[in-house]
Amino acid sequence: MNPGMLTFFNENPLLPLRVFITSRVEEHIQSRLNVPAVRLDNLVDHCSDDDIATFLHILFEDGCRRNSVIRAYVRQHGEWPTHSDRRKLIKHIGGSFIFASAVFKFIMTMNTEGNDSRTPMDRLPLALEMNPGLDGLYAQTLARSQHLPYFSDIIPTIALLSEPLSTSAIAELLGVRIYEVVNVLVNLQAIIQVPGTDEIPVTLCHTSLRDFLTTRSRSGDFFAHPSHHVRLFLRSLECKLKYLRQEPGLFVSSGKQIPPVADYAFRYLHDHLNGGQGCFKPSECSSAVHLCREALTLQPGTPEPIEVRAGVFRTRVNQIGFLTDLDKAISLHRVALKLRPSPHPDRSFSLNNLGHALLDRHWLTGTMPDLEEAISIYREALKLRPLLHPLRSDSLDHLGNVLLDRHRRKGSTADLEEAISLLREALGLRPSPHPDRSVSLNGLGAALTVCYGLTGIIADLEEAISLLREAIKLRPSPNPERSYSLDNLGNALVDRHRHTGTLADLEEAIALSREALELRPSPHPYRSYSLNDLGNALLNHHRRTGTLANLEEAIALHCEALEL
């Protein structure tokens, strides 16, 4: 901002109307404008998506009129881009006109050198994966505050929050002072929108900043590790308890003003519990169990704290391996389900939570009644999420995967066919860049690998490998689900090696299985699966090459698996 403008305004106070719009309210601007004669209006909540939509509509309308290829496509297929595609583009663009212009040019620019035959229709889905190219700006800007106290707490928090919070709420959540949050953010206003008051949410200038911070290969030292979800879960629980001690009926009495942090904790505890899976330390699990016990005492007969405590017990099973914790989780989930009889709007959540816990116990013990009950529960949950329900894809995935498990146990072709159908529908509801796309890719890839084992149709196996490769790309380390996709792709490559004899497939399978095993250190409940997968791959390699070391390692791995 030109200082001369402020001087001019001060010297000419009789000008009837002056409007000044700035992209970010920096300190030197705030100090000059924060006077009685000036009315400040925060534009953070004024979303630019409608303006971006108008901008793209005009550009596409003009571009389509000029492009004969697009006109021919529209005559045969109808509107392009479709309303759905436009919505996806607007969401991906994230309010940046500069990025919107770059996306449009990428889609519409025709190749004049003859080495790229893609049409605008081919380019549009690729545009949804475009990186705005701001990584350098992000790294350079973040470095300005990296040395400040609480930087390593505040930035991951902003990246991992399920909903934006104000500076005062962020400070309360982290247990620091408001000025310490502002001190970190004040130099980052090129990439983070810091409002002029403590009560307006802190937001990102572009959604790609969250992608940058949550992708280790891009952010380096600024990476928001999933373990920070554990910190946010525990702090959210502590903040919620603080208010419950003061007012036990806070979350059940209508008309009461719920403080922002308490409201956030009430709605998003499960998000951080799930986000921190695989990262909880035993001491953190114990702390969570203690806090949940107190929450239940303060909220007797309320399903939410019961579900949270059950989730903590399930988490502790993955860390310590005590089956009794899983039994406790199942009992708690049953209690919560009874408190949400049909037609309770949250019944499907309780059904799914109970199904997950039963499935965990089935995987650990092989008990078929648990699997059968999980299937029944997931079917009921799916009925409660009909077409157009925003969480239908979750229920499709859950039911598809348990039917695949039952097929593996009983060999029912009908179960396998239904599983593939359900998983395909789920994948169709999760186009890129849907955050849960990797889940559907992994499930369908595993199902098609099993189908290949029955039918021998190589096309099923090739599709499975392609899907699983995409799933692994979407689950970079330290994603807690990465080991499952590594295992599945390794098994699919072993199958293709058996079909084609390609040694490279077997060697890649060994590398994938090694990585999966490293991600499942003792006492991980599924370590035995990775031990067996790697042992089998090494045994196959020994049979092909005669390498004695592979045979010896395979025997050692299988022996360890037997001990588990």
XYZ file of C-alpha atoms in Angstrom:
564
model
C 0.000 0.000 0.000
C 1.337 3.451 -0.939
C 1.785 5.561 2.246
C 0.944 8.622 0.133
C -2.639 7.391 -0.194
C -3.154 7.539 3.565
C -1.585 10.989 3.738
C -3.852 12.195 0.940
C -6.952 10.872 2.690
C -5.950 12.570 5.952
C -5.392 15.891 4.185
C -8.699 15.695 2.280
C -11.295 14.572 4.839
C -14.245 16.047 2.908
C -14.101 13.547 0.042
C -17.582 11.937 0.238
C -16.752 8.266 -0.307
C -13.571 6.298 -0.436
C -13.339 2.518 -0.806
C -10.057 0.678 -0.347
C -9.807 -3.085 -0.843
C -6.655 -4.911 0.186
C -5.840 -8.584 -0.256
C -4.409 -8.829 3.250
C -4.663 -6.558 6.272
C -1.011 -6.148 7.228
C 0.100 -4.449 10.428
C 1.124 -1.103 8.922
C -2.248 -0.883 7.141
C -4.226 -1.796 10.264
C -2.476 0.806 12.379
C -3.303 3.618 9.926
C -6.894 2.645 9.193
C -8.034 1.611 12.655
C -9.460 5.051 13.496
C -13.042 6.267 14.153
C -13.352 7.896 10.720
C -12.805 4.565 8.955
C -15.187 1.637 8.833
C -13.386 -1.675 8.361
C -15.296 -4.586 6.843
C -13.657 -8.022 6.825
C -14.070 -9.761 3.463
C -12.788 -13.165 4.588
C -16.304 -14.587 4.711
C -17.176 -13.173 1.281
C -16.310 -16.224 -0.816
C -15.071 -15.576 -4.355
C -16.418 -18.870 -5.733
C -19.374 -17.141 -7.421
C -17.010 -14.691 -9.098
C -14.754 -17.545 -10.209
C -17.822 -19.363 -11.592
C -18.825 -16.302 -13.639
C -15.240 -15.846 -14.818
C -15.009 -19.462 -16.023
C -18.486 -19.367 -17.589
C -17.531 -16.421 -19.780
C -14.173 -17.934 -20.734
C -15.594 -21.372 -21.572
C -18.520 -19.889 -23.489
C -16.145 -17.874 -25.658
C -13.667 -20.744 -25.999
C -16.359 -23.233 -27.021
C -17.687 -20.838 -29.639
C -14.225 -20.583 -31.204
C -13.251 -24.292 -31.028
C -14.756 -26.591 -33.679
C -13.696 -29.755 -31.796
C -15.662 -28.674 -28.734
C -18.678 -27.687 -30.834
C -18.724 -31.165 -32.403
C -18.435 -32.768 -28.959
C -21.317 -30.678 -27.587
C -23.567 -31.591 -30.517
C -23.088 -35.287 -29.720
C -22.781 -35.295 -25.912
C -24.456 -32.114 -24.701
C -23.156 -29.396 -22.366
C -19.405 -29.133 -21.767
C -18.047 -28.661 -19.194
C -20.932 -30.176 -17.304
C -22.341 -28.468 -14.229
C -20.657 -31.114 -12.068
C -17.262 -30.556 -13.736
C -17.562 -26.800 -13.258
C -18.233 -27.273 -9.545
C -15.154 -29.499 -9.234
C -13.011 -26.914 -11.029
C -14.242 -24.100 -8.797
C -13.500 -26.118 -5.662
C -10.024 -27.047 -6.937
C -9.216 -23.451 -7.904
C -9.855 -22.353 -4.336
C -10.703 -18.695 -4.987
C -7.538 -17.739 -6.896
C -8.168 -15.888 -10.175
C -4.532 -16.365 -11.177
C -4.840 -20.129 -10.784
C -8.250 -20.065 -12.523
C -6.643 -18.420 -15.536
C -3.822 -20.981 -15.572
C -6.304 -23.870 -15.355
C -8.386 -22.495 -18.229
C -5.320 -22.014 -20.433
C -4.172 -25.565 -19.710
C -7.565 -26.987 -20.695
C -8.113 -24.914 -23.827
C -4.633 -24.408 -25.295
C -4.346 -26.391 -28.501
C -1.049 -28.044 -29.358
C 0.530 -26.585 -32.472
C 3.579 -28.850 -32.684
C 1.720 -32.123 -33.173
C 3.214 -33.985 -30.198
C 0.099 -33.791 -27.998
C -3.180 -35.106 -29.367
C -5.252 -34.384 -26.256
C -8.465 -32.409 -26.681
C -9.859 -29.939 -24.118
C -12.208 -32.735 -23.015
C -9.156 -34.926 -22.303
C -7.386 -32.125 -20.452
C -10.219 -31.156 -18.111
C -9.863 -34.146 -15.703
C -6.088 -33.593 -15.699
C -6.647 -29.974 -14.665
C -8.241 -31.205 -11.440
C -4.840 -32.606 -10.456
C -2.872 -29.452 -11.318
C -0.618 -28.005 -8.640
C -0.905 -24.198 -8.455
C 2.896 -24.011 -8.353
C 3.052 -22.120 -5.057
C 5.361 -24.458 -3.126
C 8.311 -22.067 -3.366
C 6.225 -19.184 -2.051
C 4.914 -21.328 0.798
C 8.360 -22.494 1.904
C 9.875 -19.009 1.668
C 7.011 -17.372 3.569
C 6.814 -20.000 6.327
C 10.553 -19.663 6.920
C 9.949 -16.097 8.174
C 8.244 -17.385 11.317
C 9.904 -20.786 11.675
C 12.152 -19.587 14.506
C 9.284 -18.273 16.633
C 7.886 -20.046 19.716
C 4.972 -22.406 19.021
C 5.439 -22.258 15.231
C 5.647 -26.070 15.096
C 2.332 -26.305 16.977
C 0.357 -23.539 15.265
C 1.062 -24.286 11.586
C 0.238 -28.047 11.750
C -2.904 -27.134 13.689
C -4.117 -24.782 10.958
C -3.331 -27.463 8.360
C -5.154 -30.294 10.169
C -8.188 -28.528 11.633
C -11.476 -29.900 10.314
C -12.924 -26.380 10.386
C -11.168 -22.985 10.586
C -10.891 -21.446 14.049
C -10.127 -17.905 15.188
C -6.791 -16.917 16.699
C -8.370 -16.936 20.164
C -9.821 -20.420 19.651
C -6.521 -21.746 18.252
C -4.733 -20.321 21.289
C -7.197 -21.950 23.680
C -7.015 -25.271 21.857
C -3.212 -25.339 22.046
C -2.985 -23.869 25.541
C -0.980 -20.798 24.474
C -1.667 -17.045 24.544
C -3.491 -15.273 21.717
C -0.588 -12.894 21.053
C 1.722 -15.899 20.582
C -0.528 -17.189 17.784
C -0.707 -13.737 16.170
C 3.066 -13.368 16.496
C 3.568 -16.468 14.328
C 0.898 -15.595 11.766
C 1.555 -11.886 11.307
C 4.427 -12.495 8.863
C 2.500 -15.148 6.921
C -0.300 -12.998 5.510
C 0.822 -13.674 1.948
C -0.437 -17.265 2.356
C -2.734 -17.223 5.420
C -5.643 -14.817 5.870
C -5.256 -13.412 9.360
C -8.398 -11.434 10.290
C -8.364 -8.084 12.022
C -10.059 -9.418 15.171
C -9.486 -12.404 17.431
C -12.938 -13.879 16.768
C -12.963 -14.304 12.956
C -11.590 -17.651 11.648
C -8.063 -17.870 10.276
C -8.256 -19.206 6.712
C -5.864 -20.199 3.942
C -5.376 -17.926 0.941
C -5.459 -21.036 -1.256
C -6.451 -24.625 -0.534
C -3.152 -25.863 -1.980
C -1.386 -24.694 1.196
C -3.071 -27.532 3.099
C -1.931 -29.999 0.403
C 1.605 -28.602 0.686
C 1.706 -28.895 4.476
C 0.286 -32.436 4.515
C 2.613 -33.828 1.802
C 6.047 -34.621 3.237
C 7.820 -34.714 -0.134
C 6.700 -31.125 -0.828
C 6.863 -29.452 2.569
C 9.978 -30.991 4.153
C 10.563 -29.370 7.561
C 7.092 -27.799 7.474
C 5.284 -31.153 7.163
C 2.165 -31.460 9.335
C 2.699 -35.002 10.621
C -0.433 -37.111 11.309
C 0.827 -37.503 14.885
C -0.283 -33.908 15.445
C -3.858 -35.221 15.201
C -3.143 -37.003 18.496
C -2.217 -33.681 20.120
C -5.371 -32.052 18.725
C -7.519 -34.964 19.906
C -6.196 -34.815 23.461
C -6.363 -31.017 23.628
C -9.912 -31.007 22.198
C -10.933 -33.547 24.822
C -9.331 -31.488 27.597
C -11.027 -28.273 26.408
C -14.388 -30.014 26.201
C -13.967 -31.351 29.738
C -13.050 -27.904 31.040
C -16.429 -26.568 29.964
C -18.322 -29.691 31.037
C -16.956 -29.337 34.571
C -18.425 -25.839 34.642
C -21.723 -26.781 32.973
C -22.445 -30.560 32.643
C -25.564 -29.926 30.535
C -23.796 -27.653 28.059
C -24.165 -29.919 25.019
C -27.702 -31.146 25.694
C -29.516 -27.977 26.771
C -30.977 -26.014 23.878
C -30.404 -22.290 23.699
C -27.078 -22.282 25.524
C -24.156 -20.521 23.890
C -21.394 -23.103 23.370
C -17.857 -21.645 23.292
C -16.164 -22.118 19.877
C -13.482 -24.520 21.133
C -16.013 -26.651 23.017
C -18.264 -26.738 19.954
C -15.302 -27.718 17.760
C -14.318 -30.501 20.160
C -17.891 -31.802 20.292
C -18.119 -32.072 16.494
C -14.620 -33.093 15.449
C -13.122 -35.300 18.165
C -13.587 -38.366 15.958
C -11.806 -36.674 13.039
C -8.627 -36.234 15.067
C -8.933 -39.658 16.701
C -9.133 -41.267 13.255
C -6.461 -38.977 11.787
C -4.008 -40.015 14.496
C -4.456 -43.767 13.989
C -1.086 -45.492 14.123
C 0.541 -42.512 15.866
C -0.721 -42.866 19.459
C 1.901 -43.669 22.091
C 0.843 -46.013 24.926
C 0.959 -43.102 27.384
C -1.292 -41.039 25.103
C -3.791 -43.894 24.873
C -3.842 -44.121 28.667
C -4.404 -40.368 28.975
C -7.241 -40.554 26.459
C -8.917 -43.430 28.348
C -8.735 -41.427 31.593
C -10.180 -38.278 29.983
C -12.976 -40.240 28.300
C -13.910 -41.854 31.616
C -14.369 -38.403 33.151
C -16.401 -37.218 30.145
C -18.744 -40.192 30.579
C -19.174 -39.373 34.258
C -20.167 -35.812 33.360
C -22.441 -36.913 30.477
C -24.108 -40.179 31.551
C -26.381 -41.772 28.976
C -25.012 -39.629 26.125
C -23.861 -41.568 23.022
C -21.086 -39.192 21.864
C -18.627 -39.695 24.771
C -19.409 -43.423 24.741
C -18.435 -43.621 21.053
C -15.252 -41.634 21.668
C -14.165 -43.886 24.539
C -14.858 -46.965 22.418
C -12.731 -45.452 19.646
C -9.859 -44.938 22.074
C -10.009 -48.600 23.139
C -9.883 -49.647 19.455
C -6.868 -47.391 18.984
C -5.110 -48.956 21.983
C -5.615 -52.418 20.447
C -3.543 -51.297 17.449
C -0.807 -49.944 19.729
C -0.661 -52.597 22.461
C -2.627 -55.536 21.069
C -4.860 -56.284 24.091
C -7.948 -58.140 22.859
C -9.789 -57.169 26.054
C -9.708 -53.549 24.877
C -11.516 -54.593 21.706
C -14.165 -56.399 23.746
C -14.666 -53.205 25.769
C -14.972 -51.165 22.570
C -17.641 -53.505 21.172
C -19.638 -53.357 24.410
C -19.518 -49.556 24.409
C -20.547 -49.350 20.751
C -23.555 -51.578 21.510
C -24.600 -49.218 24.309
C -24.279 -46.185 22.008
C -26.342 -47.916 19.306
C -29.186 -48.554 21.758
C -29.194 -44.842 22.554
C -29.743 -44.105 18.852
C -32.811 -46.153 17.867
C -34.362 -45.759 14.424
C -35.029 -43.134 13.067
C -32.252 -41.315 14.980
C -30.250 -39.255 12.410
C -26.915 -40.549 13.735
C -27.884 -44.232 13.885
C -25.836 -45.021 10.767
C -22.687 -43.702 12.486
C -23.200 -45.981 15.486
C -23.924 -48.928 13.193
C -20.692 -48.366 11.285
C -18.634 -47.956 14.461
C -19.956 -51.247 15.843
C -19.349 -52.935 12.494
C -15.736 -51.711 12.433
C -15.052 -53.051 15.927
C -16.623 -56.439 15.154
C -14.566 -56.653 11.985
C -11.380 -55.856 13.925
C -12.128 -58.744 16.295
C -12.887 -61.067 13.378
C -9.538 -60.251 11.770
C -7.698 -60.916 15.018
C -9.557 -64.065 16.095
C -11.138 -65.454 12.913
C -14.545 -65.613 14.625
C -17.206 -65.985 11.901
C -20.185 -64.733 13.990
C -18.426 -61.358 14.252
C -18.098 -61.193 10.460
C -21.719 -62.220 9.891
C -22.962 -59.607 12.359
C -20.760 -56.936 10.764
C -22.299 -57.706 7.347
C -25.812 -57.406 8.766
C -24.941 -54.123 10.479
C -23.339 -52.628 7.370
C -26.407 -53.557 5.295
C -28.640 -51.646 7.702
C -26.290 -48.655 7.596
C -26.338 -48.653 3.774
C -30.155 -48.602 3.755
C -29.988 -45.474 5.910
C -27.755 -43.820 3.288
C -29.706 -43.934 0.001
C -28.686 -42.415 -3.338
C -27.390 -38.828 -3.027
C -26.593 -39.282 0.686
C -23.160 -37.624 1.167
C -21.804 -40.630 3.102
C -23.205 -43.382 0.879
C -19.746 -44.138 -0.538
C -18.502 -44.946 2.987
C -21.236 -47.534 3.523
C -20.704 -49.027 0.058
C -17.019 -49.482 0.876
C -17.696 -51.018 4.270
C -20.199 -53.567 2.983
C -18.134 -54.380 -0.103
C -15.019 -55.100 1.931
C -16.738 -57.352 4.483
C -18.412 -59.331 1.694
C -14.958 -59.778 0.170
C -13.736 -61.071 3.535
C -16.600 -63.556 3.718
C -15.846 -64.725 0.186
C -12.268 -65.426 1.242
C -13.566 -67.514 4.131
C -16.457 -69.319 2.401
C -15.752 -69.032 -1.325
C -19.188 -67.666 -2.274
C -19.095 -66.271 -5.816
C -22.212 -64.202 -5.071
C -20.373 -62.418 -2.245
C -17.458 -61.589 -4.549
C -19.693 -60.300 -7.344
C -21.697 -58.127 -4.946
C -18.492 -56.826 -3.358
C -17.068 -55.746 -6.727
C -20.352 -54.065 -7.677
C -20.525 -52.134 -4.396
C -16.865 -51.108 -4.521
C -17.200 -49.893 -8.125
C -20.165 -47.742 -7.121
C -18.166 -46.326 -4.214
C -15.220 -45.479 -6.483
C -17.584 -43.745 -8.902
C -18.755 -41.523 -6.049
C -15.165 -40.586 -5.193
C -13.572 -38.988 -8.258
C -10.193 -37.307 -7.896
C -9.421 -35.370 -5.707
C -11.900 -36.928 -3.227
C -10.046 -37.417 0.105
C -11.250 -41.032 0.453
C -10.572 -42.116 -3.119
C -7.610 -44.230 -1.998
C -9.935 -46.324 0.198
C -12.120 -47.286 -2.766
C -9.117 -47.860 -5.026
C -7.575 -50.202 -2.471
C -10.797 -52.139 -1.864
C -11.693 -52.597 -5.524
C -8.094 -53.486 -6.396
C -8.065 -56.211 -3.746
C -11.431 -57.572 -4.922
C -10.335 -57.731 -8.564
C -7.142 -59.548 -7.551
C -9.277 -62.170 -5.812
C -11.541 -62.346 -8.876
C -8.523 -63.005 -11.097
C -7.580 -65.903 -8.830
C -10.960 -67.476 -9.582
C -11.412 -66.687 -13.267
C -7.868 -66.288 -14.572
C -8.991 -63.236 -16.557
C -5.797 -61.206 -16.873
C -7.727 -57.968 -17.511
C -9.020 -58.117 -13.928
C -5.475 -58.425 -12.603
C -4.165 -55.587 -14.782
C -6.992 -53.320 -13.594
C -6.279 -54.300 -9.996
C -2.581 -53.404 -10.335
C -3.450 -50.050 -11.914
C -5.937 -49.212 -9.146
C -3.542 -50.236 -6.376
C -0.691 -48.174 -7.836
C -2.958 -45.122 -7.761
C -3.954 -45.944 -4.177
C -0.300 -46.042 -3.068
C 0.362 -42.644 -4.676
C -2.537 -41.237 -2.667
C -1.165 -42.786 0.538
C 2.369 -41.436 0.881
C 4.324 -42.211 4.027
C 3.413 -41.805 6.883
C -0.224 -42.457 5.909
C -1.417 -45.140 8.385
C -3.276 -46.996 5.598
C -0.261 -47.231 3.281
C 0.750 -50.713 4.475
C -2.578 -52.206 3.316
C -2.128 -50.935 -0.243
C 1.506 -52.073 -0.271
C 0.433 -55.583 0.755
C -2.344 -55.726 -1.834
C -0.183 -54.487 -4.705
C 2.601 -56.872 -3.714
C 0.196 -59.826 -3.823
C -1.186 -58.722 -7.203
C 2.331 -58.467 -8.654
C 3.161 -61.955 -7.373
C 0.054 -63.213 -9.201
C 1.149 -61.504 -12.415
C 4.623 -62.967 -12.032
C 3.079 -66.429 -11.863
C 1.134 -65.676 -15.050
C 3.878 -64.004 -17.099
C 7.102 -65.155 -15.432
C 8.351 -61.553 -15.272
C 11.018 -61.441 -12.567
C 10.704 -57.651 -12.225
C 7.173 -58.094 -10.856
C 8.426 -60.470 -8.181
C 11.291 -58.175 -7.205
C 8.924 -55.204 -6.922
C 6.573 -57.313 -4.798
C 9.444 -58.114 -2.411
C 10.317 -54.409 -2.095
C 6.675 -53.505 -1.409
C 6.299 -56.257 1.193
C 9.482 -55.124 2.953
C 8.133 -51.591 3.219
C 4.782 -52.880 4.509
C 6.578 -54.940 7.169
C 8.573 -51.897 8.298
C 5.288 -50.015 8.743
C 3.986 -52.785 11.026
C 6.504 -53.115 13.860
C 5.739 -55.388 16.798
C 3.143 -55.461 18.374
C 1.153 -54.296 15.327
C -1.876 -56.638 15.086
C -1.382 -57.249 11.343
C 2.388 -57.779 11.389
C 1.889 -61.506 10.771
C 0.188 -60.779 7.429
C 3.216 -58.827 6.200
C 5.615 -61.475 7.506
C 3.791 -64.162 5.522
C 3.499 -62.024 2.373
C 7.212 -61.193 2.348
C 8.130 -64.777 3.193
C 6.039 -66.125 0.302
C 7.505 -63.615 -2.163
C 11.065 -64.496 -1.112
C 10.270 -68.200 -1.405
C 9.034 -67.658 -4.971
C 12.200 -65.704 -5.749
C 14.338 -68.542 -4.366
C 12.515 -71.011 -6.627
C 13.295 -68.839 -9.644
C 16.893 -67.898 -8.846
C 18.097 -70.508 -6.356
C 19.319 -67.793 -3.967
C 19.855 -69.523 -0.613
C 19.696 -66.264 1.368
C 16.119 -65.739 0.182
C 15.117 -69.201 1.396
C 16.727 -68.657 4.792
C 15.033 -65.274 5.227
C 11.670 -66.719 4.147
C 11.935 -69.468 6.781
C 12.826 -66.919 9.491
C 9.878 -64.700 8.535
C 7.392 -67.579 8.562
C 8.719 -68.733 11.941
C 8.178 -65.259 13.392
C 4.659 -65.202 11.938
C 3.885 -68.517 13.637
C 5.030 -67.130 16.989
C 2.521 -64.284 16.638
